[in-house]
Coordinates of C-alpha atoms and ligand atoms in Angstrom, one line a residue:
X227 CA 9.5 -26.8 4.8
X228 CA 7.6 -25.5 1.8
X229 CA 4.1 -24.3 2.3
X230 CA 2.9 -25.5 -1.1
X231 CA 3.0 -29.2 -1.6
X232 CA 1.7 -29.5 -5.2
X233 CA 4.0 -30.7 -7.8
X234 CA 2.2 -29.7 -10.9
X235 CA 1.6 -26.1 -11.9
X236 CA -2.2 -26.1 -11.9
X237 CA -2.9 -28.6 -9.1
X238 CA -3.8 -25.9 -6.6
X239 CA -6.4 -23.7 -8.0
X240 CA -6.8 -20.8 -5.7
X241 CA -9.4 -18.9 -7.6
X242 CA -11.4 -19.7 -10.7
X243 CA -11.4 -17.3 -13.7
X244 CA -14.3 -14.8 -14.0
X245 CA -16.4 -14.5 -17.1
X246 CA -14.8 -12.3 -19.8
X247 CA -17.9 -10.1 -19.6
X248 CA -17.8 -9.7 -15.8
X249 CA -18.9 -6.2 -14.6
X250 CA -16.2 -3.5 -14.7
X251 CA -15.6 -3.4 -11.0
X252 CA -14.5 -7.1 -10.8
X253 CA -11.1 -6.2 -12.2
X254 CA -11.0 -2.4 -12.3
X255 CA -7.8 -0.6 -11.2
X256 CA -8.9 2.5 -9.3
X257 CA -6.7 5.4 -8.5
X258 CA -7.2 7.2 -5.3
X259 CA -6.9 11.0 -5.5
X260 CA -6.5 12.9 -2.3
X261 CA -7.9 16.2 -3.6
X262 CA -5.9 18.4 -1.2
X263 CA -2.7 17.0 -2.5
X264 CA -3.0 16.1 -6.2
X265 CA -3.0 19.3 -8.2
X266 CA -3.5 22.9 -7.3
X267 CA -5.0 25.2 -10.0
X268 CA -5.1 28.5 -8.2
X269 CA -1.8 28.6 -6.3
X270 CA -3.2 28.6 -2.7
X271 CA -1.1 25.6 -1.9
X272 CA -4.1 23.3 -1.6
X273 CA -5.2 21.0 -4.4
X274 CA -8.6 21.5 -6.0
X275 CA -11.1 20.1 -8.5
X276 CA -10.0 22.2 -11.6
X277 CA -6.5 21.1 -10.8
X278 CA -7.6 17.4 -10.9
X279 CA -9.6 17.9 -14.1
X280 CA -6.6 19.5 -15.9
X281 CA -4.4 16.5 -15.0
X282 CA -6.8 13.7 -15.8
X283 CA -5.0 12.9 -19.1
X284 CA -2.1 11.7 -17.0
X285 CA -4.4 9.1 -15.6
X286 CA -5.5 8.0 -19.0
X287 CA -1.9 7.5 -19.9
X288 CA -1.3 5.6 -16.7
X289 CA -4.1 3.3 -17.7
X290 CA -6.5 3.2 -14.7
X291 CA -10.2 2.5 -15.0
X292 CA -11.6 4.8 -12.4
X293 CA -10.7 7.4 -9.7
X294 CA -11.8 7.6 -6.2
X295 CA -11.8 11.1 -4.8
X296 CA -11.4 11.5 -1.0
X297 CA -14.0 14.0 0.4
X298 CA -14.4 17.3 -1.4
X299 CA -17.5 18.5 0.5
X300 CA -18.0 21.6 2.6
X301 CA -16.0 21.0 5.7
X302 CA -14.2 22.9 8.5
X303 CA -11.3 20.4 7.7
X304 CA -10.7 19.2 11.2
X305 CA -10.1 15.8 9.6
X306 CA -9.2 16.8 6.1
X307 CA -12.7 16.7 4.9
X308 CA -13.9 13.5 6.6
X309 CA -15.8 15.9 8.8
X310 CA -18.6 16.9 6.3
X311 CA -20.8 20.0 7.0
X312 CA -22.8 19.8 3.8
X313 CA -22.9 16.6 1.7
X314 CA -24.4 18.2 -1.3
X315 CA -21.9 21.0 -1.9
X316 CA -18.2 21.4 -2.6
X317 CA -15.9 23.2 -0.1
X318 CA -14.7 26.5 -1.6
X319 CA -11.1 25.4 -1.2
X320 CA -11.8 22.7 -3.8
X321 CA -14.1 24.7 -6.1
X322 CA -17.8 24.5 -6.9
X323 CA -20.5 22.0 -7.9
X324 CA -19.9 23.2 -11.5
X325 CA -16.3 22.2 -11.1
X326 CA -17.4 18.8 -9.9
X327 CA -19.7 18.4 -12.9
X328 CA -16.8 19.4 -15.3
X329 CA -14.5 16.9 -13.6
X330 CA -17.0 14.0 -13.9
X331 CA -17.8 14.8 -17.5
X332 CA -14.1 15.1 -18.4
X333 CA -13.2 11.9 -16.7
X334 CA -16.1 10.1 -18.5
X335 CA -14.9 11.6 -21.9
X336 CA -11.5 10.0 -21.1
X337 CA -13.1 6.7 -20.3
X338 CA -12.4 7.0 -16.5
X339 CA -15.2 6.3 -14.0
X340 CA -15.6 8.5 -10.9
X341 CA -16.1 7.2 -7.3
X342 CA -16.8 9.7 -4.5
X343 CA -16.3 9.3 -0.8
X344 CA -19.4 8.9 1.4
X345 CA -19.0 9.6 5.1
X346 CA -22.1 8.2 6.8
X347 CA -20.8 7.4 10.3
X348 CA -20.5 11.0 11.5
X349 CA -21.0 14.5 10.3
X350 CA -19.0 17.6 11.1
X351 CA -20.0 19.4 14.3
X352 CA -20.7 22.3 11.9
X353 CA -23.4 20.3 10.0
X354 CA -26.8 22.1 10.4
X355 CA -28.2 18.9 12.0
X356 CA -25.6 19.0 14.8
X357 CA -25.9 22.7 15.3
X358 CA -29.7 22.2 15.7
X359 CA -29.0 19.3 18.1
X360 CA -26.9 21.5 20.3
X361 CA -29.5 24.2 20.3
X362 CA -32.3 21.8 21.2
X363 CA -33.1 20.1 24.5
X364 CA -32.1 16.6 25.6
X365 CA -34.7 14.1 24.2
X366 CA -35.6 16.3 21.3
X367 CA -35.9 15.0 17.7
X368 CA -32.8 17.1 16.8
X369 CA -30.7 15.3 19.4
X370 CA -32.1 12.0 18.2
X371 CA -30.1 12.1 15.0
X372 CA -26.9 11.7 17.0
X373 CA -25.7 9.6 19.9
X374 CA -26.5 11.9 22.9
X375 CA -26.5 10.2 26.3
X376 CA -26.6 11.2 30.0
X377 CA -23.3 11.0 31.7
X378 CA -22.6 8.6 34.6
X379 CA -22.1 9.4 38.2
X380 CA -24.2 11.6 40.5
X381 CA -23.8 14.7 38.4
X382 CA -23.4 13.0 35.1
X383 CA -19.8 14.2 34.9
X384 CA -18.5 10.8 33.8
X385 CA -18.8 9.7 30.1
X386 CA -21.5 7.2 29.4
X387 CA -19.0 4.4 28.7
X388 CA -15.3 3.9 28.3
X389 CA -15.0 4.0 24.5
X390 CA -11.9 5.8 23.3
X391 CA -11.7 7.8 20.1
X392 CA -9.7 6.2 17.3
X393 CA -7.7 9.4 17.2
X394 CA -6.8 9.2 20.9
X395 CA -8.5 10.5 24.0
X396 CA -12.1 9.9 25.0
X397 CA -14.8 9.0 22.5
X398 CA -17.3 11.3 24.3
X399 CA -17.6 15.1 24.7
X400 CA -19.9 16.8 27.1
X401 CA -22.0 19.7 25.9
X402 CA -23.1 22.9 27.7
X403 CA -26.9 23.1 27.6
X404 CA -28.8 26.3 26.6
X405 CA -29.1 27.4 30.3
X406 CA -25.3 27.3 30.7
X407 CA -25.1 24.1 32.7
X408 CA -23.0 21.0 31.8
X409 CA -25.3 18.6 30.0
X410 CA -25.4 15.5 27.9
X411 CA -22.5 13.8 26.2
X412 CA -22.2 12.9 22.5
X413 CA -20.3 10.0 21.0
X414 CA -17.5 10.6 18.5
X415 CA -15.5 7.6 17.5
X416 CA -13.1 10.0 15.8
X417 CA -12.4 13.7 16.5
X418 CA -14.6 15.8 18.9
X419 CA -15.7 17.6 15.7
X420 CA -17.1 14.4 14.2
X421 CA -20.3 13.4 16.1
X422 CA -21.6 9.9 15.3
X423 CA -25.1 9.7 13.8
X424 CA -27.7 7.5 15.4
X425 CA -28.5 5.0 12.7
X426 CA -31.4 3.6 14.6
X427 CA -33.2 6.8 13.7
X428 CA -34.9 6.3 10.3
X429 CA -34.4 10.0 9.4
X430 CA -30.6 9.3 9.2
X431 CA -31.1 6.4 6.7
X432 CA -33.5 8.4 4.6
X433 CA -31.1 11.3 4.4
X434 CA -28.2 9.1 3.1
X435 CA -30.4 7.5 0.5
X436 CA -31.2 11.0 -0.7
X437 CA -27.4 11.9 -0.7
X438 CA -26.7 8.8 -2.8
X439 CA -29.3 9.9 -5.3
X440 CA -28.0 13.4 -5.4
X441 CA -24.5 12.2 -6.5
X442 CA -25.8 9.6 -8.8
X443 CA -27.9 12.3 -10.5
X444 CA -24.6 14.2 -11.0
X445 CA -23.1 11.2 -12.8
X446 CA -20.9 9.4 -10.3
X447 CA -20.1 5.7 -10.8
X448 CA -19.9 4.8 -7.1
X449 CA -19.1 5.4 -3.5
X450 CA -16.3 4.5 -1.2
X451 CA -18.0 4.2 2.1
X452 CA -16.1 5.5 5.1
X453 CA -15.8 3.3 8.2
X454 CA -18.6 1.1 6.8
X455 CA -18.3 -1.1 9.9
X456 CA -19.1 1.6 12.4
X457 CA -22.6 2.8 11.7
X458 CA -24.5 0.6 14.1
X459 CA -23.4 0.2 17.7
X460 CA -24.2 -2.7 20.1
X461 CA -27.3 -2.0 22.0
X462 CA -26.7 -0.6 25.5
X463 CA -23.2 0.7 24.4
X464 CA -21.3 -1.7 26.7
X465 CA -17.8 -0.8 27.9
X466 CA -15.0 -2.4 25.9
X467 CA -11.3 -2.9 26.8
X468 CA -10.1 -4.8 23.8
X469 CA -8.0 -3.5 20.9
X470 CA -9.7 -1.1 18.5
X471 CA -8.0 -2.4 15.5
X472 CA -8.9 0.4 13.1
X473 CA -6.4 1.8 10.7
X474 CA -3.8 2.4 13.4
X475 CA -2.2 -1.0 13.7
X476 CA -0.6 -0.2 17.0
X477 CA -3.7 1.1 18.7
X478 CA -1.7 4.0 20.1
X479 CA 0.8 1.6 21.6
X480 CA 4.0 1.7 19.6
X481 CA 5.2 -1.4 21.6
X482 CA 2.1 -3.3 20.5
X483 CA 2.5 -6.9 19.4
X484 CA 2.0 -7.7 15.8
X485 CA -1.7 -8.1 14.9
X486 CA -3.0 -11.6 15.3
X487 CA -2.0 -13.9 12.5
X488 CA -4.7 -14.7 9.9
X489 CA -7.1 -17.2 11.2
X490 CA -6.4 -16.3 14.9
X491 CA -8.6 -13.2 14.8
X492 CA -11.8 -15.2 15.3
X493 CA -10.8 -15.5 19.0
X494 CA -10.7 -11.8 19.5
X495 CA -13.6 -10.2 21.4
X496 CA -16.0 -8.3 19.0
X497 CA -15.9 -4.6 19.7
X498 CA -19.3 -3.1 20.4
X499 CA -18.7 -0.2 18.0
X500 CA -17.6 -2.2 15.0
X501 CA -19.2 -4.7 12.7
X502 CA -22.6 -5.1 14.2
X503 CA -25.2 -7.1 12.4
X504 CA -27.4 -4.0 11.7
X505 CA -25.0 -2.5 9.3
X506 CA -25.9 -5.1 6.6
X507 CA -29.5 -4.0 6.4
X508 CA -28.2 -0.5 5.6
X509 CA -26.1 -1.7 2.7
X510 CA -28.9 -3.9 1.3
X511 CA -31.1 -0.8 1.1
X512 CA -28.3 1.2 -0.6
X513 CA -27.6 -1.6 -3.1
X514 CA -31.3 -1.8 -3.9
X515 CA -31.5 2.0 -4.2
X516 CA -28.6 2.0 -6.7
X517 CA -29.9 -0.8 -8.7
X518 CA -33.3 0.8 -9.0
X519 CA -31.7 3.9 -10.5
X520 CA -31.7 4.3 -14.3
X521 CA -28.3 4.6 -16.0
X522 CA -25.0 2.7 -15.6
X523 CA -24.2 0.4 -12.7
X524 CA -22.9 2.2 -9.6
X525 CA -20.8 0.6 -7.0
X526 CA -20.2 0.6 -3.2
X527 CA -16.8 -0.1 -1.8
X528 CA -16.5 -0.7 2.0
X529 CA -13.7 0.8 4.0
X530 CA -14.0 -1.6 6.9
X531 CA -11.2 -2.7 9.2
X532 CA -12.9 -5.9 9.9
X533 CA -11.3 -9.2 10.9
X534 CA -11.3 -12.0 10.1
X535 CA -11.7 -11.9 6.3
X536 CA -14.7 -14.1 6.5
X537 CA -16.5 -11.3 8.4
X538 CA -15.4 -8.7 5.9
X539 CA -16.7 -10.9 3.1
X540 CA -20.2 -10.5 4.6
X541 CA -20.1 -6.8 3.4
X542 CA -19.8 -8.0 -0.2
X543 CA -22.5 -10.6 -0.3
X544 CA -24.4 -10.3 -3.5
X545 CA -27.1 -7.9 -2.2
X546 CA -24.8 -5.7 -0.3
X547 CA -21.6 -3.8 -1.4
X548 CA -19.6 -4.6 -4.5
X549 CA -16.1 -4.3 -3.1
X550 CA -14.3 -4.1 0.3
X551 CA -10.7 -3.1 0.7
X552 CA -8.5 -6.0 1.6
X553 CA -6.6 -4.4 4.5
X554 CA -5.3 -7.8 5.6
X555 CA -3.2 -7.8 2.4
X556 CA -2.0 -4.2 3.1
X557 CA -1.1 -5.2 6.6
X558 CA 0.9 -8.3 5.6
X559 CA 4.6 -8.0 6.3
X560 CA 7.2 -8.8 3.8
X561 CA 7.1 -12.5 4.4
X562 CA 6.3 -15.3 1.9
X563 CA 4.4 -17.4 4.3
X564 CA 2.2 -14.5 5.4
X565 CA 1.6 -13.5 1.8
X566 CA 0.6 -17.1 0.9
X567 CA -1.8 -17.2 3.8
X568 CA -3.5 -13.9 3.1
X569 CA -3.8 -14.6 -0.6
X570 CA -5.3 -18.0 0.0
X571 CA -7.7 -16.7 2.7
X572 CA -8.8 -13.7 0.6
X573 CA -9.8 -15.9 -2.3
X574 CA -11.5 -18.4 0.0
X575 CA -13.5 -15.8 1.8
X576 CA -14.5 -13.7 -1.2
X577 CA -15.2 -16.6 -3.6
X578 CA -17.5 -18.0 -1.0
X579 CA -19.8 -15.0 -1.5
X580 CA -19.1 -14.5 -5.2
X581 CA -17.2 -11.2 -4.8
X582 CA -14.0 -10.0 -6.3
X583 CA -11.1 -9.4 -4.0
X584 CA -10.1 -5.8 -3.7
X585 CA -6.3 -5.5 -3.3
X586 CA -4.7 -2.4 -1.9
X587 CA -1.2 -1.5 -0.5
X588 CA -1.4 2.2 0.3
X589 CA -3.9 5.0 1.0
X590 CA -4.1 8.3 2.9
X591 CA -4.3 6.6 6.3
X592 CA -1.2 4.4 6.3
X593 CA 2.5 4.8 5.8
X594 CA 3.2 4.6 2.1
X595 CA 4.3 1.1 1.1
X596 CA 7.6 2.3 -0.4
X597 CA 8.6 3.3 3.2
X598 CA 6.6 0.7 5.1
X599 CA 8.4 -2.2 3.4
X600 CA 11.7 -0.6 4.3
X601 CA 11.0 -0.8 8.0
X602 CA 11.8 -3.6 10.5
X603 CA 9.3 -6.2 9.4
X604 CA 9.0 -7.7 12.9
X605 CA 7.2 -4.7 14.2
X606 CA 3.6 -3.5 13.6
X607 CA 3.0 -0.9 11.0
X608 CA 3.5 2.5 12.7
X609 CA 1.0 5.4 12.5
X610 CA 3.3 7.8 10.7
X611 CA 7.0 8.2 11.0
X612 CA 8.7 11.2 12.7
X613 CA 12.3 12.3 12.3
X614 CA 13.2 10.9 15.7
X615 CA 11.7 7.5 15.1
X616 CA 13.4 4.5 13.3
X617 CA 13.8 5.5 9.7
X618 CA 12.9 3.3 6.7
X619 CA 15.6 2.0 4.4
X620 CA 14.5 4.0 1.4
X621 CA 16.2 1.9 -1.3
X622 CA 15.1 -1.4 0.2
X623 CA 11.6 -0.1 0.7
X624 CA 11.2 1.0 -2.9
X625 CA 12.7 -2.2 -4.3
X626 CA 10.2 -4.2 -2.3
X627 CA 7.3 -1.8 -3.1
X628 CA 7.8 -2.3 -6.8
X629 CA 7.8 -6.1 -6.3
X630 CA 4.8 -5.9 -4.0
X631 CA 2.8 -3.9 -6.6
X632 CA 3.8 -6.4 -9.3
X633 CA 2.4 -9.1 -7.1
X634 CA -0.8 -7.1 -6.4
X635 CA -1.5 -6.2 -10.1
X636 CA -0.9 -9.8 -11.1
X637 CA -3.6 -11.1 -8.7
X638 CA -7.1 -11.5 -10.1
X639 CA -9.5 -9.0 -8.7
X640 CA -9.8 -5.3 -8.4
X641 CA -6.9 -3.1 -7.2
X642 CA -6.6 0.4 -5.7
X643 CA -3.6 2.6 -6.3
X644 CA -2.9 5.6 -4.0
X645 CA -1.7 8.8 -5.7
X646 CA 2.0 9.0 -6.0
X647 CA 2.7 5.3 -5.4
X648 CA 3.2 5.1 -9.2
X649 CA 6.2 7.4 -8.7
X650 CA 7.6 5.3 -5.8
X651 CA 7.0 8.2 -3.4
X652 CA 8.2 7.5 0.1
X653 CA 6.5 8.7 3.3
X654 CA 7.6 12.2 4.4
X655 CA 9.5 11.3 7.6
X656 CA 11.1 14.7 8.3
X657 CA 8.1 16.9 8.5
X658 CA 8.4 19.6 11.2
X659 CA 5.7 19.2 13.8
X660 CA 4.2 22.6 13.3
X661 CA 2.9 21.4 9.9
X662 CA 1.1 18.4 11.2
X663 CA -2.7 18.5 10.8
X664 CA -3.9 15.0 11.5
X665 CA -6.0 15.3 14.7
X666 CA -4.3 12.1 16.0
X667 CA -1.1 14.1 16.5
X668 CA -2.7 16.7 18.8
X669 CA -5.1 14.3 20.5
X670 CA -2.2 12.0 21.5
X671 CA 0.0 15.0 22.3
X672 CA 2.5 13.9 19.7
X673 CA 2.8 10.3 20.9
X674 CA 1.3 9.2 17.6
X675 CA 2.9 10.9 14.6
X676 CA -0.3 10.5 12.5
X677 CA -1.0 10.4 8.8
X678 CA 0.3 13.7 7.3
X679 CA 3.4 12.0 6.0
X680 CA 1.5 10.1 3.3
X681 CA -0.6 13.1 2.3
X682 CA 2.1 15.4 0.9
X683 CA 1.4 17.2 -2.4
X684 CA 2.4 15.4 -5.6
X685 CA 5.6 16.3 -7.4
X686 CA 4.9 16.9 -11.1
X687 CA 7.8 18.9 -12.4
X688 CA 11.3 19.0 -10.8
X689 CA 12.2 22.5 -11.7
X690 CA 9.0 24.4 -10.9
X691 CA 7.5 26.1 -7.9
X692 CA 6.0 23.6 -5.5
X693 CA 7.4 20.8 -7.8
X694 CA 4.6 21.6 -10.3
X695 CA 1.9 21.0 -7.8
X696 CA 0.5 24.4 -8.5
X697 CA 1.4 27.9 -9.7
X698 CA 2.4 29.0 -6.2
X699 CA 5.5 28.2 -4.1
X700 CA 3.8 27.0 -1.1
X701 CA 2.1 23.7 -0.4
X702 CA -0.2 22.9 2.6
X703 CA 2.3 20.3 3.8
X704 CA 6.0 20.6 2.9
X705 CA 7.4 18.4 0.1
X706 CA 10.4 16.4 1.2
X707 CA 13.7 17.0 -0.6
X708 CA 13.6 13.5 -2.2
X709 CA 10.4 14.3 -4.1
X710 CA 12.1 16.4 -6.7
X711 CA 13.9 13.6 -8.5
X712 CA 10.8 11.5 -8.3
X713 CA 8.6 14.1 -10.1
X714 CA 6.5 12.9 -13.0
X715 CA 8.7 14.8 -15.5
X716 CA 11.8 13.0 -14.2
X717 CA 10.2 9.5 -14.8
X718 CA 8.1 9.9 -18.0
X719 CA 9.7 8.0 -20.8
X720 CA 12.6 6.8 -18.6
X721 CA 13.0 3.0 -19.0
X722 CA 12.8 1.3 -15.6
X723 CA 11.3 4.2 -13.8
X724 CA 8.6 3.4 -11.3
X725 CA 6.1 5.4 -13.4
X726 CA 6.9 3.5 -16.6
X727 CA 6.8 0.2 -14.7
X728 CA 3.3 1.0 -13.5
X729 CA 2.2 2.1 -17.0
X730 CA 3.4 -1.1 -18.6
X731 CA 2.0 -3.3 -15.9
X732 CA -1.4 -1.7 -16.2
X733 CA -1.4 -1.9 -20.0
X734 CA -0.5 -5.7 -19.9
X735 CA -3.0 -6.3 -17.2
X736 CA -5.7 -4.8 -19.4
X737 CA -4.7 -6.8 -22.5
X738 CA -4.2 -10.1 -20.8
X739 CA -7.3 -9.6 -18.6
X740 CA -5.2 -10.5 -15.5
X741 CA -7.9 -9.1 -13.2
X742 CA -10.3 -11.7 -14.5
X743 CA -7.9 -14.7 -14.7
X744 CA -7.7 -17.7 -12.6
X745 CA -5.0 -18.2 -10.0
X746 CA -3.1 -21.4 -9.1
X747 CA -0.1 -21.8 -7.0
X748 CA 3.0 -22.6 -8.9
X749 CA 5.4 -25.3 -7.8
X750 CA 8.1 -22.7 -7.2
X751 CA 6.1 -21.3 -4.3
X752 CA 7.7 -22.0 -0.9
X753 CA 8.7 -20.3 2.3
X754 CA 10.8 -17.8 0.4
X755 CA 8.9 -17.4 -2.9
X756 CA 5.3 -16.4 -3.8
X757 CA 4.6 -17.8 -7.2
X758 CA 1.3 -18.4 -9.0
X759 CA -0.1 -18.7 -12.5
X760 CA -2.7 -16.3 -13.7
X761 CA -4.5 -17.9 -16.7
X762 CA -6.6 -15.5 -18.8
X763 CA -10.3 -16.2 -18.7
X764 CA -10.3 -17.8 -22.2
X765 CA -7.3 -19.9 -21.2
X766 CA -5.1 -18.6 -24.0
X767 CA -2.4 -16.9 -21.9
X768 CA -0.7 -18.0 -18.8
X769 CA 1.3 -15.6 -16.8
X770 CA 3.7 -16.7 -14.0
X771 CA 3.7 -14.1 -11.2
X772 CA 6.7 -14.7 -9.0
X773 CA 8.2 -12.7 -6.1
X774 CA 11.4 -13.7 -4.4
X775 CA 11.4 -12.8 -0.7
X776 CA 14.3 -15.2 0.1
X777 CA 18.0 -14.6 0.1
X778 CA 19.0 -16.7 -2.9
X779 CA 18.2 -15.8 -6.5
X780 CA 15.5 -18.0 -8.0
X781 CA 15.7 -19.7 -11.4
X782 CA 12.6 -19.5 -13.6
X783 CA 11.1 -22.5 -15.2
X784 CA 12.4 -23.5 -18.6
X785 CA 10.8 -21.7 -21.4
X786 CA 9.4 -18.9 -19.3
X787 CA 9.6 -15.5 -21.1
X788 CA 9.9 -12.6 -18.8
X789 CA 7.6 -9.7 -19.8
X790 CA 7.9 -7.5 -16.7
X791 CA 10.5 -7.3 -14.0
X792 CA 10.5 -5.0 -11.0
X793 CA 14.4 -4.8 -11.1
X794 CA 17.3 -6.1 -13.2
X795 CA 17.6 -9.9 -13.1
X796 CA 20.9 -11.6 -12.6
X797 CA 23.2 -12.0 -15.6
X798 CA 21.9 -15.6 -16.1
X799 CA 18.3 -14.6 -15.8
X800 CA 17.5 -15.6 -12.2
X801 CA 15.2 -13.5 -10.0
X802 CA 17.2 -11.7 -7.2
X803 CA 16.0 -11.1 -3.6
X804 CA 13.0 -8.7 -3.3
X805 CA 12.3 -8.8 -7.1
X806 CA 9.2 -9.8 -8.9
X807 CA 8.6 -10.9 -12.4
X808 CA 5.7 -11.6 -14.8
X809 CA 6.6 -14.3 -17.2
X810 CA 4.7 -15.9 -20.0
X811 CA 4.7 -19.7 -19.6
Ligands
LIG106 C1 -11.4 6.6 7.5 C2 -10.8 7.7 6.6 O1 -10.0 7.0 5.6 C3 -9.9 8.5 7.5 O2 -9.1 9.3 6.8 C4 -10.8 9.3 8.5 O3 -10.0 10.0 9.4 C5 -11.7 8.3 9.2 N1 -12.3 7.3 8.4 C6 -12.8 9.1 9.9 O4 -13.7 9.5 8.9

């Protein structure tokens, strides 16, 4: 039974076109740089800001509109920089504030905007505020910036509630008071070294407005907001036994069932640590702060694992954030029905609040999509892949990944690309345990592999030390053997390479304004095929975007002229299994 019943190509308008002069972030393609792993200028095996600056021309060639930099702030790096000790300075491993200024100026000269990461849910335990809190007494203003509570039980030896940490283990740690006795507990939804702020304390809000201003004054174009759904907790901090549903789709349970289907999530209990009403007031203040600033428009992008999509859309109402990552799309398995559902729901929910949809397939927290799509699609997305776990089919994964990206970049809206996906990089699945740094691995005693496999340093040059990542031989995480033949120098100028495919898709997307077009289901859409027409905002160009997820090759409509294909078509021009095309119709 086909899911799409329309018989004419334009009968089912999924999403109307945007104005041609829509703000840049409505259709921007934004490239995520994970600074530790993109380019190393000094040979210490860890990427840095001068390394990024030197390689920015590559991104201009690639054709992206902006970069998002994962955190580069002063940090003890217990969570790779998502544990910030000083929000207004650069960690020496990455460089200096002067290097950041140079990076921002160089990017702007190349026509590339710069988005930085903001981590407002927690600080590092080495932040001066937290050190002061530990030194101060219970009930003091210093403790009041964080979530300190008395323990339960006669001697307070039980944590204040049963909340777990997203990384495994308990979400609370007990401190030793100045007199040497066991004392209060503090909440950390992530690692022990990442204490949660108390956002009911106005001092915290004021501090973050000041941090926003600091980076806007340095010229940034926006902020990706870390765990934007976590800042406010339900009053009374009630116990919770439901699934956490953060970026670990299995919730530390590799046998977990698939996440609820789209539309079913509304029945799930709302977790007291996520998506509380109070967060919206914070983002309204931030939006107003950014809009009151002189200079170009700056944006906010929510990292919020919130379900269902209609709840996520509340983060991008017109006086709140500009974008929110569409993780439902990222989590969708290679299945035409699921893809239809998520695309339809995404436009319905975002159009209802007048926001663009922000598509994404990979980032530094999930198994790379070139590997993910080569795994058994009936199982939930794993949190990393170790050598003794089921291995992805690399060839199948890459084939599907190229098709999935062609689908994503053909969809109106904004899109994020994670460094290295333009090379078709797979997840590292043979990393020896001694290299693993994701706190999840240690906190779950290796039960969860964690996210190191998607964070491996980039291969630039096949025959160079560290595959051209830097002048030294070493890299902070080992590069898998397969990365050599996928290096940038092996793909540049090679017809059909993943890099050239991305370049040509991004160029066409820009010329045809695909990100601002309208989308309508095409009659070829059914249980096996996802097909829609993207009509440019001025109506002059119509692009058929089609992905074949079935077993039979699909014939294109008469007169369709293929402009892009993720793989070779059949000899008679049909679209084979796991292949996507863009065709002018
Ligand atoms: C989400 C970030 O993307 C992830 O890398 C980090 O570990 C957590 N938030 C905690 O900051």
